[in-house]
Amino acid sequence: MCIRDRMIPDIPSFQIYSFRATVNLVMCSWSCWKYHIPMYGSNRKEQDMLNVRGLLGFSGAACFFYVATTLPMSDGVTLMRMTGLWNCLLAPLLIKETFKKLNLIAGLACFGGIIFIVRPYFIFQYFPSLINERDLGKYDPNWRLFNLSIAILASVLFSFALITIRWLGKSHHACTINTYWCFFGTLFGPVGMVWQGVKLPTWYEASILVLIAIVGQGGNIMSTRAYQFDKAARLGVLSYLEIVFAFILEIILIGRNPPLCTYFGAALTIITSALVILSRDK
């Protein structure tokens, strides 16, 4: 969505999501066929969990893409990052992971760092000099509470989806697991396109759409593999690094010149994540 906001701002967000889901569905299905990867669960319970993971992933994405059109991007991104905190709290309850105070404290610290990086409007509106310039004129106070609630709901749904991957463990290939959210995204994504509308992309916009689909597929596969091998709480904390990398890429590729507080937030997130990586978590 950071790429969308900068490079193809005129393409409706649900159009991007539907295109990506369809391309990723074709890629996952082809991989399963080519390498003889089973596409179904070995029993009814596993099949149900694959379906649940797909529905949760689609529902979370639908909420996020709705938020992308009704809230400043900084607000949506910040509240979406609460997924890491939900992982710390829900994984011990749902899949009996060991609760570690370090992961929760680190999650809170990283979330604080993200606030300084993204500078959400609902906080920084009281500091006009630090408001993200892309957020000006986008905030509708009449729907403020509802839209913020949808953003938080999206983070909860994504957390449940990721914990479902952890529950499935290594019993299924990452392509199999990803096939299901792609299927539901392809099936129901056009509903959002009816609401937002569709824009015929230029050749440049089409190339960016293809790039988003390919890079997104790689990111999803690697993220799924990570949740198959490590604990959801730890990975939830490390997921905050995504925003740091997006921040670095904006500086390098777009020449963005953020305020000093953004560098502080990036440093806090990187240092905290490093401590989590180096800690012993058995």
XYZ file of C-alpha atoms in Angstrom:
282
model
C 0.000 0.000 0.000
C 2.975 2.311 0.484
C 3.871 1.714 -3.182
C 0.277 2.275 -4.195
C 0.086 5.556 -2.272
C 3.214 6.874 -3.982
C 3.412 5.273 -7.435
C -0.160 4.448 -8.524
C -2.406 6.636 -6.356
C -5.161 6.764 -8.998
C -5.767 3.002 -9.069
C -8.560 2.024 -6.607
C -7.227 -0.078 -3.740
C -9.686 -2.968 -4.252
C -8.696 -3.134 -7.910
C -5.094 -3.586 -6.812
C -6.099 -6.234 -4.282
C -8.256 -8.181 -6.736
C -5.552 -8.112 -9.400
C -2.909 -9.255 -6.945
C -5.118 -12.026 -5.529
C -5.927 -13.324 -9.028
C -2.289 -13.321 -10.168
C -1.169 -14.947 -6.915
C -3.914 -17.594 -7.231
C -2.624 -18.503 -10.685
C 0.973 -18.610 -9.393
C 0.093 -20.761 -6.357
C -2.107 -23.124 -8.372
C 0.572 -23.538 -11.034
C 3.213 -24.251 -8.382
C 0.984 -26.865 -6.739
C 0.335 -28.531 -10.116
C 3.934 -28.316 -11.318
C 5.525 -29.732 -8.174
C 2.679 -32.085 -7.186
C 1.894 -30.194 -3.992
C -1.378 -31.267 -2.324
C -3.963 -28.466 -2.380
C -6.282 -29.901 0.266
C -6.049 -30.836 3.921
C -5.339 -34.432 4.868
C -8.454 -34.510 7.059
C -11.627 -32.495 7.639
C -10.173 -30.425 10.492
C -7.114 -29.356 8.495
C -9.301 -28.513 5.491
C -11.526 -26.378 7.689
C -8.485 -24.539 9.059
C -7.216 -23.860 5.534
C -10.609 -22.389 4.665
C -10.626 -20.348 7.875
C -7.152 -18.999 7.133
C -8.306 -17.961 3.674
C -11.445 -16.248 4.952
C -9.591 -14.458 7.764
C -6.901 -13.260 5.378
C -9.455 -11.975 2.887
C -11.587 -10.332 5.599
C -8.583 -8.577 7.123
C -7.446 -7.355 3.724
C -10.956 -6.147 2.869
C -11.076 -4.140 6.104
C -7.646 -2.682 5.394
C -8.476 -1.657 1.855
C -11.668 -0.041 3.096
C -9.598 1.889 5.641
C -7.160 2.878 2.895
C -9.929 4.940 1.288
C -11.525 6.363 4.452
C -8.556 7.159 6.724
C -5.199 8.822 6.214
C -2.702 6.139 5.201
C -0.636 6.804 8.321
C -3.591 6.002 10.597
C -4.432 2.794 8.767
C -0.833 1.569 8.678
C -0.252 2.356 12.363
C -3.361 0.563 13.599
C -2.682 -2.374 11.273
C 0.666 -2.805 13.020
C -1.236 -3.796 16.151
C -1.190 -7.299 14.656
C 2.146 -7.889 16.372
C 0.665 -7.033 19.767
C -2.362 -9.259 19.177
C -0.014 -12.124 18.325
C 1.726 -11.722 21.680
C -1.608 -11.881 23.514
C -3.585 -14.390 21.425
C -0.963 -17.009 20.537
C -0.593 -18.219 24.172
C -4.385 -18.469 24.466
C -5.187 -20.111 21.134
C -2.218 -22.375 20.380
C -0.606 -22.577 23.830
C 2.610 -20.751 22.966
C 4.694 -19.771 25.963
C 3.890 -16.224 27.024
C 7.028 -14.098 27.321
C 7.020 -10.630 28.802
C 9.976 -9.740 26.565
C 7.904 -10.230 23.424
C 5.066 -8.080 24.748
C 7.404 -5.306 25.931
C 9.289 -5.447 22.643
C 6.003 -5.320 20.744
C 4.944 -2.205 22.623
C 8.342 -0.584 22.039
C 8.248 -1.364 18.308
C 4.681 -0.093 18.081
C 5.885 3.135 19.686
C 8.652 3.323 17.105
C 6.111 2.867 14.307
C 4.079 5.775 15.695
C 7.124 8.036 15.349
C 7.862 6.743 11.835
C 4.352 6.920 10.395
C 3.114 9.888 12.465
C -0.594 8.932 12.522
C -2.943 11.849 12.105
C -5.140 10.955 15.084
C -2.094 11.572 17.342
C 0.010 14.116 15.454
C -2.899 16.391 14.585
C -1.916 18.170 17.785
C 1.606 18.744 16.402
C 0.972 20.500 13.054
C 4.639 20.746 12.098
C 4.993 16.944 12.220
C 1.822 15.943 10.352
C 2.465 13.660 7.391
C 1.814 15.878 4.371
C -0.077 13.077 2.580
C -2.720 13.080 5.318
C -3.850 16.665 5.027
C -7.465 17.064 4.014
C -8.277 13.326 4.169
C -9.781 12.928 7.598
C -13.568 12.734 7.994
C -14.409 13.403 11.665
C -17.997 12.159 11.227
C -16.774 8.585 10.661
C -13.655 8.779 12.811
C -14.529 6.185 15.458
C -16.054 3.719 13.003
C -13.117 3.854 10.588
C -10.541 3.525 13.372
C -12.481 0.523 14.679
C -12.362 -1.124 11.240
C -8.580 -0.636 11.152
C -8.230 -2.300 14.550
C -10.556 -5.111 13.430
C -8.308 -5.678 10.405
C -5.289 -6.108 12.696
C -7.191 -8.666 14.812
C -8.294 -10.639 11.744
C -4.760 -10.718 10.377
C -3.480 -11.901 13.746
C -5.980 -14.786 13.763
C -4.972 -15.644 10.179
C -1.276 -15.753 11.087
C -1.914 -17.817 14.211
C -3.884 -20.242 12.024
C -0.755 -20.695 9.905
C 1.166 -21.432 13.086
C -1.480 -24.010 14.063
C -1.202 -25.727 10.679
C 2.560 -25.875 11.189
C 4.655 -27.726 8.632
C 1.860 -30.072 7.550
C 1.119 -28.022 4.406
C 3.240 -26.278 1.819
C 3.212 -22.474 1.888
C 1.732 -22.414 -1.635
C -1.197 -24.529 -0.459
C -1.924 -22.212 2.475
C -1.664 -19.082 0.323
C -3.935 -20.528 -2.359
C -6.945 -20.131 -0.082
C -6.734 -16.407 0.671
C -6.011 -15.841 -3.029
C -9.135 -17.808 -3.915
C -11.385 -15.801 -1.595
C -9.738 -12.548 -2.718
C -10.357 -13.423 -6.364
C -13.936 -14.475 -5.622
C -15.044 -11.563 -3.435
C -12.577 -8.794 -4.346
C -14.740 -7.579 -7.258
C -17.418 -6.617 -4.713
C -15.081 -3.900 -3.473
C -14.365 -2.919 -7.074
C -18.086 -2.306 -7.613
C -18.047 0.024 -4.597
C -14.833 1.878 -5.523
C -14.993 1.696 -9.277
C -12.409 0.514 -11.805
C -9.763 2.470 -13.684
C -8.114 1.272 -16.870
C -4.386 1.397 -16.007
C -1.719 2.908 -18.201
C 1.244 0.759 -19.251
C 3.244 2.210 -16.366
C 0.483 1.504 -13.843
C 0.020 -1.997 -15.235
C 3.734 -2.713 -14.798
C 3.537 -1.541 -11.163
C 0.493 -3.777 -10.605
C 2.410 -6.777 -11.916
C 5.397 -5.856 -9.735
C 3.162 -5.612 -6.655
C 1.673 -9.041 -7.409
C 5.050 -10.730 -7.890
C 6.751 -9.116 -4.908
C 3.646 -9.658 -2.784
C 3.630 -13.354 -3.665
C 7.243 -13.706 -2.585
C 6.560 -11.855 0.652
C 3.521 -14.004 1.441
C 5.367 -17.260 0.814
C 8.297 -16.222 3.020
C 5.997 -14.935 5.749
C 4.023 -18.186 5.720
C 7.226 -20.225 5.946
C 8.389 -18.093 8.865
C 5.169 -18.743 10.805
C 5.547 -22.449 10.125
C 8.957 -22.516 11.807
C 8.922 -19.866 14.560
C 6.569 -18.570 17.225
C 3.808 -16.157 16.286
C 4.630 -13.736 19.106
C 8.276 -13.336 18.063
C 7.408 -12.949 14.398
C 4.712 -10.440 15.245
C 7.347 -8.216 16.844
C 9.716 -8.612 13.893
C 6.939 -7.705 11.443
C 7.325 -4.079 12.534
C 10.532 -3.993 10.493
C 8.348 -3.855 7.360
C 7.577 -0.216 8.096
C 11.248 0.538 8.712
C 12.183 -0.947 5.334
C 9.387 1.013 3.636
C 10.699 4.175 5.326
C 14.257 3.462 4.102
C 13.067 2.745 0.558
C 11.125 6.016 0.453
C 14.314 7.890 1.367
C 16.400 6.053 -1.238
C 13.922 5.822 -4.130
C 11.736 8.875 -3.654
C 14.080 11.256 -1.858
C 11.784 11.766 1.100
C 13.159 14.009 3.857
C 11.335 13.013 7.085
C 11.627 14.824 10.432
C 14.057 13.731 13.135
C 11.381 11.866 15.129
C 11.039 9.416 12.228
C 14.710 8.414 12.510
C 14.247 7.960 16.257
C 11.287 5.644 15.636
C 13.245 3.608 13.076
C 16.210 3.240 15.445
C 13.936 2.182 18.324
C 12.235 -0.447 16.158
C 15.493 -1.833 14.758
C 17.222 -2.059 18.142
C 14.223 -3.689 19.809
C 13.831 -6.194 16.976
C 17.533 -7.041 17.206
C 17.137 -7.777 20.913
C 14.237 -10.120 20.163
C 16.270 -11.930 17.491
C 19.239 -12.362 19.836
C 17.147 -13.477 22.805
C 16.730 -17.142 23.568
C 13.146 -18.225 22.984
C 12.509 -21.917 23.567
